[in-house]
mmCIF file of C-alpha atoms and ligand atoms in Angstrom:
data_model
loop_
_atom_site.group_PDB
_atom_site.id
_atom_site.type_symbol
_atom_site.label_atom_id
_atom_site.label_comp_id
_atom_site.label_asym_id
_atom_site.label_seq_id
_atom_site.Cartn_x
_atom_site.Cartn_y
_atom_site.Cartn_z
ATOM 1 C CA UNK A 1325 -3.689 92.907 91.723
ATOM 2 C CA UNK A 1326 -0.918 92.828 89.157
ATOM 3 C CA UNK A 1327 2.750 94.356 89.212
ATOM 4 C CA UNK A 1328 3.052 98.173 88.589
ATOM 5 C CA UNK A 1329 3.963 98.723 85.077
ATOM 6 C CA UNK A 1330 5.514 102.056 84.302
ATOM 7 C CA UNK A 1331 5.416 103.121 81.170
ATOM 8 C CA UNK A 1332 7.623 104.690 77.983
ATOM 9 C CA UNK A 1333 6.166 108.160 77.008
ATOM 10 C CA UNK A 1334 4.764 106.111 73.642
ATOM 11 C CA UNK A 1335 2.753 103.490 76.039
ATOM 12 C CA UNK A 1336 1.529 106.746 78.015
ATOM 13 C CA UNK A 1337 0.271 108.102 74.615
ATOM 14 C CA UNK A 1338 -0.905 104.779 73.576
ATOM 15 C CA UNK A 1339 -2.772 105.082 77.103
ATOM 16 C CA UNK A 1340 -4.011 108.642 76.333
ATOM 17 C CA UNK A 1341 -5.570 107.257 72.432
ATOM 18 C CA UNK A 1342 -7.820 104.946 74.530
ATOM 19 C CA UNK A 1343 -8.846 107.183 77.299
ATOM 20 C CA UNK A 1344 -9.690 109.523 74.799
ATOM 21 C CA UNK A 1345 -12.033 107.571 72.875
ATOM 22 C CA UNK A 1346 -13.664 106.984 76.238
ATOM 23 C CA UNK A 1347 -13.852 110.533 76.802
ATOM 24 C CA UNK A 1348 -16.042 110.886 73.295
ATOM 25 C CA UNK A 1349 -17.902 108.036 74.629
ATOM 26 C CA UNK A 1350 -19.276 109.620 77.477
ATOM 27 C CA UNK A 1351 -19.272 113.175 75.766
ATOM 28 C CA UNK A 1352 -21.587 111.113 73.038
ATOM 29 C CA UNK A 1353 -23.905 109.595 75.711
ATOM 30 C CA UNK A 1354 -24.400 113.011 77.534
ATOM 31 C CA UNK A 1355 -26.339 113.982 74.880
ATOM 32 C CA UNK A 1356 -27.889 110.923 74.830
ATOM 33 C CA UNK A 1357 -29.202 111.242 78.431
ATOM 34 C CA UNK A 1358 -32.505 112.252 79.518
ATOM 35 C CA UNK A 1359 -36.153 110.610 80.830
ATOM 36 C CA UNK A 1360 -36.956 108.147 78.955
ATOM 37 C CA UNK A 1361 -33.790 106.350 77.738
ATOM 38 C CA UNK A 1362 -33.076 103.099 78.719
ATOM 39 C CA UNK A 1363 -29.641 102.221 80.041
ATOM 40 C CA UNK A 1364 -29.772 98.986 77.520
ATOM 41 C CA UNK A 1365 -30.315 102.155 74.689
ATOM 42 C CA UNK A 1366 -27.067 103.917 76.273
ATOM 43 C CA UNK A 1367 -24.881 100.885 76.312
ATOM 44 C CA UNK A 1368 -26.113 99.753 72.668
ATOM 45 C CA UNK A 1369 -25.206 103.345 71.687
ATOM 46 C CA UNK A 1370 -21.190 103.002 73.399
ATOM 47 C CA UNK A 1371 -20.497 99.857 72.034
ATOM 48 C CA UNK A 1372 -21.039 100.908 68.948
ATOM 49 C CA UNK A 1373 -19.641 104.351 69.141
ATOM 50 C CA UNK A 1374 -16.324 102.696 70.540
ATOM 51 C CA UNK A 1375 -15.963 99.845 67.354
ATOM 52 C CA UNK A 1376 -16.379 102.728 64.834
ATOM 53 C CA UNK A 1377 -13.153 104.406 66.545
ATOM 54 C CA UNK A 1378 -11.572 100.244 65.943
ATOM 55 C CA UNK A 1379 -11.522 99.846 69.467
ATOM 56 C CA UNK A 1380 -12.789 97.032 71.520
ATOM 57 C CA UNK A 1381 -15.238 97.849 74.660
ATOM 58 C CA UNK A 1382 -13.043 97.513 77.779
ATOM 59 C CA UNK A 1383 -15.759 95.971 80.461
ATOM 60 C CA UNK A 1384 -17.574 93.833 77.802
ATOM 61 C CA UNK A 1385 -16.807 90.045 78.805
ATOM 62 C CA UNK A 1386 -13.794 91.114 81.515
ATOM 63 C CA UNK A 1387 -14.124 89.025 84.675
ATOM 64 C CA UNK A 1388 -17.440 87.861 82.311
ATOM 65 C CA UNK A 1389 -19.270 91.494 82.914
ATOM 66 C CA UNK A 1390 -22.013 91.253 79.981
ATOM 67 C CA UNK A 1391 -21.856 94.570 78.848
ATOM 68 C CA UNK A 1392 -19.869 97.826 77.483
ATOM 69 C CA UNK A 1393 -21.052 100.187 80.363
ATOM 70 C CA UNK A 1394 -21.293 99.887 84.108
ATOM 71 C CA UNK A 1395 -24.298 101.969 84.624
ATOM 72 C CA UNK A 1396 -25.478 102.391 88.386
ATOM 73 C CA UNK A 1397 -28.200 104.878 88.924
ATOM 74 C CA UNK A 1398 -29.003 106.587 92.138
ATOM 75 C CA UNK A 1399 -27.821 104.097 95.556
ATOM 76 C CA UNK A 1400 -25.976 102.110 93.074
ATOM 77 C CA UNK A 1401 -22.316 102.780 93.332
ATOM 78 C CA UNK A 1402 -20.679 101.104 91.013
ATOM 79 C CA UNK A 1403 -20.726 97.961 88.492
ATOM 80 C CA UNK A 1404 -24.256 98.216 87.820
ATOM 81 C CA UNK A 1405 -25.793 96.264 84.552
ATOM 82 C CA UNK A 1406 -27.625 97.969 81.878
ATOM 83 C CA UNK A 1407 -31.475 97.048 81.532
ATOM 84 C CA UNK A 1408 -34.636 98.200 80.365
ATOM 85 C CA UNK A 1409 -35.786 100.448 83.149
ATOM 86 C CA UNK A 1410 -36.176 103.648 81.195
ATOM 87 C CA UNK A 1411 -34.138 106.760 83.304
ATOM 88 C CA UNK A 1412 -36.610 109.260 84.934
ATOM 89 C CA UNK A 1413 -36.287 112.956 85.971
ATOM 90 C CA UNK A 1414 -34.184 113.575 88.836
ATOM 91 C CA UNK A 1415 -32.435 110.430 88.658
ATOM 92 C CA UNK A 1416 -28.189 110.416 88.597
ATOM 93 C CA UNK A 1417 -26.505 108.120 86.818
ATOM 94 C CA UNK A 1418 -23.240 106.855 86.693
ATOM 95 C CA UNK A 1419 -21.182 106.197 83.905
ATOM 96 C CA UNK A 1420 -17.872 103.950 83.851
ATOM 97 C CA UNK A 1421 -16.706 103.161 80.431
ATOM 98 C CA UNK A 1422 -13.331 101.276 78.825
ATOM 99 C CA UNK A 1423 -11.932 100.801 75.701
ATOM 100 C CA UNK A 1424 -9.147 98.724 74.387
ATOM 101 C CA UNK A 1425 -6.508 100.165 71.519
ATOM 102 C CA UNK A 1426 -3.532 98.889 70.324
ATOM 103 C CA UNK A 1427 -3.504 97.148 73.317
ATOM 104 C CA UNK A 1428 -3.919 99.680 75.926
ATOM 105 C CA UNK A 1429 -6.936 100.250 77.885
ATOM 106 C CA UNK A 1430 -8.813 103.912 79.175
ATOM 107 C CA UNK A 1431 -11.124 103.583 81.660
ATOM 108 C CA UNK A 1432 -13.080 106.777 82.835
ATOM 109 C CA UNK A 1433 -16.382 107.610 84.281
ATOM 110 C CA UNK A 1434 -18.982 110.027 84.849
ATOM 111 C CA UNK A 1435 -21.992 111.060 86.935
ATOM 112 C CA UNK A 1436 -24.669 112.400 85.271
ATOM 113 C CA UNK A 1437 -28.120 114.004 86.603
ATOM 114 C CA UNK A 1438 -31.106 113.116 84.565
ATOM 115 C CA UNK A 1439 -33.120 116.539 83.889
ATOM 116 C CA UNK A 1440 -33.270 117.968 87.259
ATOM 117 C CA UNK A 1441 -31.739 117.137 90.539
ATOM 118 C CA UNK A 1442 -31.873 118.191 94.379
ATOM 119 C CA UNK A 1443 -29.560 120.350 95.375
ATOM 120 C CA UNK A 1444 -28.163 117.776 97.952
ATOM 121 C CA UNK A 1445 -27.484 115.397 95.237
ATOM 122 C CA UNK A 1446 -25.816 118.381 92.887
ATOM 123 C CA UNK A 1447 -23.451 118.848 96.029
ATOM 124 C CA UNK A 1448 -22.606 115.237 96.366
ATOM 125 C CA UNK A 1449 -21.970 115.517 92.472
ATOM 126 C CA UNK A 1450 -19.819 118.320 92.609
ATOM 127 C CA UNK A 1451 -17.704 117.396 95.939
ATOM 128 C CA UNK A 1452 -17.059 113.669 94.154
ATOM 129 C CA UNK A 1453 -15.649 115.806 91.304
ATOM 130 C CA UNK A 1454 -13.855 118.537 93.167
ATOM 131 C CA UNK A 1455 -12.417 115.297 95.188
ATOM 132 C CA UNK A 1456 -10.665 113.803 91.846
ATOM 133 C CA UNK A 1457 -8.956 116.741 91.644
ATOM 134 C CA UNK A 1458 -7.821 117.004 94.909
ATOM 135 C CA UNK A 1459 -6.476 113.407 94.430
ATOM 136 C CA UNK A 1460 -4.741 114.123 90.738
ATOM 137 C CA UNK A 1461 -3.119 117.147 92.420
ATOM 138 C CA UNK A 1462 -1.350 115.110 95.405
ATOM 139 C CA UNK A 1463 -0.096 113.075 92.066
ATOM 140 C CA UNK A 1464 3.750 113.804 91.539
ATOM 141 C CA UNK A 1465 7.199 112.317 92.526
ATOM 142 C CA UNK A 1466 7.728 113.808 95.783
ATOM 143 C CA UNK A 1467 4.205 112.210 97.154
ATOM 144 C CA UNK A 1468 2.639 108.680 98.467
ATOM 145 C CA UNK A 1469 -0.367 106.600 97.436
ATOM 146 C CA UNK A 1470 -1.424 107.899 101.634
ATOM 147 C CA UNK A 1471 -1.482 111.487 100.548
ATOM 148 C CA UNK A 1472 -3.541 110.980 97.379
ATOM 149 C CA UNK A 1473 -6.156 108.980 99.594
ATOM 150 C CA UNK A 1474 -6.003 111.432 102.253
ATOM 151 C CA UNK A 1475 -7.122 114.181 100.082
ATOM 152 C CA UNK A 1476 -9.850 112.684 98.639
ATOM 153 C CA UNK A 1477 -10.979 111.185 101.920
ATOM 154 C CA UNK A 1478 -10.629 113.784 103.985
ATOM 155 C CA UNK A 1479 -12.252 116.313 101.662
ATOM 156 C CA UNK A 1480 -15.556 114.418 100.980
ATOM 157 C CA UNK A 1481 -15.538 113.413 105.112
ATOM 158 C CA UNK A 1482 -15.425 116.877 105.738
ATOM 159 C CA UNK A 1483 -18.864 117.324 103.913
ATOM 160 C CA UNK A 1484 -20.313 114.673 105.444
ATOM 161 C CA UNK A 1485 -19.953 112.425 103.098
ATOM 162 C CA UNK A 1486 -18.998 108.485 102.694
ATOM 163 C CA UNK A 1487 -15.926 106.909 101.397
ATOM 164 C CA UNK A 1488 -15.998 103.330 99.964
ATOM 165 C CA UNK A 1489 -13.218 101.304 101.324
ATOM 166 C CA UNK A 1490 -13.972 98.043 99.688
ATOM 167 C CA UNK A 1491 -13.342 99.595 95.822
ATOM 168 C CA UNK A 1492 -10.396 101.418 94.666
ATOM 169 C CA UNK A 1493 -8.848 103.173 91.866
ATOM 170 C CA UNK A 1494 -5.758 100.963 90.528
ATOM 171 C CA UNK A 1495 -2.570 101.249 87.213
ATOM 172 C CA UNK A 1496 -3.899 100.710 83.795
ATOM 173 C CA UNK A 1497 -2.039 99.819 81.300
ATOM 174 C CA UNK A 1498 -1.940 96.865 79.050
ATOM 175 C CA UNK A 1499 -3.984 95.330 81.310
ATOM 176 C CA UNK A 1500 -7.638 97.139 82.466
ATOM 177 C CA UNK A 1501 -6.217 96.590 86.657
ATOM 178 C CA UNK A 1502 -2.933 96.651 87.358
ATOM 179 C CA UNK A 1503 -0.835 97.717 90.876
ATOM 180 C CA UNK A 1504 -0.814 100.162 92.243
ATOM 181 C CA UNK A 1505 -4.196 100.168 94.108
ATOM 182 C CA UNK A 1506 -5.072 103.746 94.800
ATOM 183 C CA UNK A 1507 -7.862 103.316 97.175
ATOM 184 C CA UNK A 1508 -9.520 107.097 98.502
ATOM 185 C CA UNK A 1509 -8.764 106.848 101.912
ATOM 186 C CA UNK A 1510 -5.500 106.866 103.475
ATOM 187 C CA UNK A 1511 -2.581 108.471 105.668
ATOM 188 C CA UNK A 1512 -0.298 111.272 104.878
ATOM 189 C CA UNK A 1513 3.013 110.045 104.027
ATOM 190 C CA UNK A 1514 2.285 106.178 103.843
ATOM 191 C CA UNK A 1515 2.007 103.453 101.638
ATOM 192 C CA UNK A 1516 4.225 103.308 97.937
ATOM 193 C CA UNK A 1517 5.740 106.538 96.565
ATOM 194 C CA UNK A 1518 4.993 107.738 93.295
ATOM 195 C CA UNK A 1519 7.140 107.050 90.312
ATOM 196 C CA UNK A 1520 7.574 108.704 86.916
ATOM 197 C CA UNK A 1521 5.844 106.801 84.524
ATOM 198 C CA UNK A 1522 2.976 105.652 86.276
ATOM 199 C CA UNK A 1523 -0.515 105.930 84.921
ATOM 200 C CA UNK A 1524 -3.444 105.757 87.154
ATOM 201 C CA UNK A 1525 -7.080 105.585 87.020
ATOM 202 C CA UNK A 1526 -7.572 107.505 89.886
ATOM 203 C CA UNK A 1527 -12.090 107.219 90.698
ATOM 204 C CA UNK A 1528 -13.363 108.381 94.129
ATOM 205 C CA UNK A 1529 -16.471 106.379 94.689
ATOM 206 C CA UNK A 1530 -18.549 108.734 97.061
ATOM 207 C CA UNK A 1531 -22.063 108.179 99.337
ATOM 208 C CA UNK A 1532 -24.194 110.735 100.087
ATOM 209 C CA UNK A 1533 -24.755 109.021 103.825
ATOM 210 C CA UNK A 1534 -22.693 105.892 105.192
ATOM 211 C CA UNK A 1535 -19.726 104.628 103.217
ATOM 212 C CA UNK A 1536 -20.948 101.048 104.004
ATOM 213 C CA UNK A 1537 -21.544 99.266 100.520
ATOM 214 C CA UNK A 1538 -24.057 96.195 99.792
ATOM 215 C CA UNK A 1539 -23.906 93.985 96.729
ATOM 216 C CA UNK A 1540 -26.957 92.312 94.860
ATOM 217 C CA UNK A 1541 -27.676 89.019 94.015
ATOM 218 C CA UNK A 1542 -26.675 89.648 90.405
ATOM 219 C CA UNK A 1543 -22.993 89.361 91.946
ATOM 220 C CA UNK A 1544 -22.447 92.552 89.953
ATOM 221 C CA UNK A 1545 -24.053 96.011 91.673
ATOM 222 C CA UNK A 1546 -22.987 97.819 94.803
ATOM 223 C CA UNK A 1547 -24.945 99.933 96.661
ATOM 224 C CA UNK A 1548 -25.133 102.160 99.582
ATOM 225 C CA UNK A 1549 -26.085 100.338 102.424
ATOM 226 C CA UNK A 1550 -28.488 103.570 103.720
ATOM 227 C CA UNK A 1551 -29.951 103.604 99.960
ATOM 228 C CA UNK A 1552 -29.059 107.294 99.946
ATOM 229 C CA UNK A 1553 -27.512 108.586 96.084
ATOM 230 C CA UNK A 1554 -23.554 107.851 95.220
ATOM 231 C CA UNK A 1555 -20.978 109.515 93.208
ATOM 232 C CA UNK A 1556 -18.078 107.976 90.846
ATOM 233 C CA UNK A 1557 -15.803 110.471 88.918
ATOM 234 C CA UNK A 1558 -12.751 108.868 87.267
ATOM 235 C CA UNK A 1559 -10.070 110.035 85.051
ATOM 236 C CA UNK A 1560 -6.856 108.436 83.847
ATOM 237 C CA UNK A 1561 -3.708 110.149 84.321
ATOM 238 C CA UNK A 1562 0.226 109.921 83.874
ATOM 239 C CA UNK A 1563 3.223 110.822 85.980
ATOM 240 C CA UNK A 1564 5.459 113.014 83.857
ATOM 241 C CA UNK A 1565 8.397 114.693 85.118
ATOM 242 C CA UNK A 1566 7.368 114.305 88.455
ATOM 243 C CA UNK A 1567 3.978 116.143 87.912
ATOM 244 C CA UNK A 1568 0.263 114.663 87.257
ATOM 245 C CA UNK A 1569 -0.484 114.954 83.490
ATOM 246 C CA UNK A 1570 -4.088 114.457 82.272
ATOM 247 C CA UNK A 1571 -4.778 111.499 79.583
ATOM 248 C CA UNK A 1572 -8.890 111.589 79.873
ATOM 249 C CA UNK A 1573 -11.075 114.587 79.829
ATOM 250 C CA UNK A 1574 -14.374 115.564 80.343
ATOM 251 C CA UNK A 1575 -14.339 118.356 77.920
ATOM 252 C CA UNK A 1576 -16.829 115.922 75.342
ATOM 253 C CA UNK A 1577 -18.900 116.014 78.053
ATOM 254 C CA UNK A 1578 -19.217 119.522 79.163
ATOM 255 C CA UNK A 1579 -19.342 120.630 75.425
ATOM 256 C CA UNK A 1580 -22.508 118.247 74.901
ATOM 257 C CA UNK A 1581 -23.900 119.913 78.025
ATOM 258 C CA UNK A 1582 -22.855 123.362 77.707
ATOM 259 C CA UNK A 1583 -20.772 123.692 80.537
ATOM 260 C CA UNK A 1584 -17.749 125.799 80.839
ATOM 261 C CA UNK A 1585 -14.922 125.009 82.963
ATOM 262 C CA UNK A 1586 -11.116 125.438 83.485
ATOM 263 C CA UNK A 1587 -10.791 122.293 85.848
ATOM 264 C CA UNK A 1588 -8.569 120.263 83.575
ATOM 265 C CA UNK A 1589 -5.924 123.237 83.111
ATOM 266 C CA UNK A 1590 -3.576 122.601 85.350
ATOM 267 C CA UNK A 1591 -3.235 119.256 84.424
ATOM 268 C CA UNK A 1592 -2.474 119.777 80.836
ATOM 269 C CA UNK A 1593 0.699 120.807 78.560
ATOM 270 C CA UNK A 1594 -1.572 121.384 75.613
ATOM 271 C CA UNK A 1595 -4.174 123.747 76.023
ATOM 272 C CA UNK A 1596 -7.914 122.684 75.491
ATOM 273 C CA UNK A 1597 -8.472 119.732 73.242
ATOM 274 C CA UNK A 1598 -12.029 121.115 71.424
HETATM 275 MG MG1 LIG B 934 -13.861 102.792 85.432
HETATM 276 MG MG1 LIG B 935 -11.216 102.106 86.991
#
């Protein structure tokens, strides 16, 4: 992985344009979402969404990935290709989407249940989410990479639940991966301290059952290895004067849906963006 880049408060804005039109990306899609739709339709739909705000898709053509979305439904983890299989009822989906601005890149994602879900798979939904958090709060100056990945993995163990070790979250900057990793596992108190400056895409990548992965032949998608459903929540997000500080949101999404929530408060100077 490459060198940690911190960044000027104008590259962390330049950051935060990005992220943002990722955020209306996935905001746009979740209305977008329901039985029927094809994946193909949804990442059609982004990649033209994110040229009409003169961006450039993020994924599209990195490390040759043929598409604008990752979209990995269900066991699939992460890194999973759009195709024609329309979604059905009671499927989850996850969303990872980039963009590229002025040079800068935002890179956030999103699970999403189609129509109606089990409540065992809302609950791996929700602790993923809750587990972000948990991470983006261990974020400031006086804290390690070991406490970020403690809370998040010690969190989702605690429900039961799996932690991939072979992805991570990493820096973004000018380029879509750079250093720091910031896997979701980890020791209290260990590995590189945080730094002012630093921006983060910070994306626990959770399994309902065994955190052991699988890839298919496609070189592309990872899944669970028990074939039971997978989370992936990721946001984007600064170190300011030694405290976390929000450059993504979900608030497109949750306004498409009709959800109400105060997550993202504590996180934020200004107070909610729509
Ligand atoms: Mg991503
Ligand atoms: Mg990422």
């Amino acid at each position: 992985m490459a060198a940690i880049e911190l960044k000027t408060r104008e590259e962390i804005e330049l950051v935060r344009e990005s992220a943002i039109i990722v955020s209306k990306t996935l905001g746009m899609l979740a209305a977008e979402i329901k039985p029927g739709i094809t994946s193909l339709k949804l990442d059609q739909l982004a990649e033209t969404f994110i040229r009409d705000h003169e961006a450039k898709p993020g994924f599209l053509g990195l490390y040759n990935f043929p598409n604008t979305l990752c979209v990995s439904p269900n066991a699939q983890v992460v890194h999973g290709i759009p195709n024609k299989i329309p979604l059905c009822e009671g499927d989850v989906i996850s969303i990872d989407c980039g963009a590229l601005k002025n040079g800068f890149y935002g890179d956030h994602a999103y699970t999403f249940a189609v129509g109606d879900i089990t409540p065992e798979v809302k609950k791996l939904l929700e602790v993923t989410k809750a587990s972000l958090y948990k991470g983006i709060e261990t974020f400031r100056a006086e804290n390690r990479l070991g406490d970020m990945g403690y809370a998040i993995q010690s969190f989702c163990e605690n429900e039961g639940y799996g932690v991939v070790r072979e992805l991570v979250g990493h820096g973004l900057g000018r380029m879509m991966h750079e250093g720091p990793e910031v896997p979701n596992y980890g020791k209290r108190g260990k590995g590189k301290k945080f730094q002012d400056g630093m921006v983060l895409a910070i994306e626990p990548m959770i399994n309902g059952g065994t955190h052991r992965i699988k890839q298919l032949k496609d070189g592309w998608t990872i899944l669970t290895a028990d074939g039971k459903a997978s989370a992936h929540f990721e946001h984007n997000v600064a170190l300011v004067d030694g405290k976390p500080e929000l450059l993504s949101t979900f608030q497109y999404v949750y306004a498409a849906l009709g959800i109400k929530s105060d997550e993202e408060l504590p996180f934020r100077k200004e107070p909610l963006l729509i």
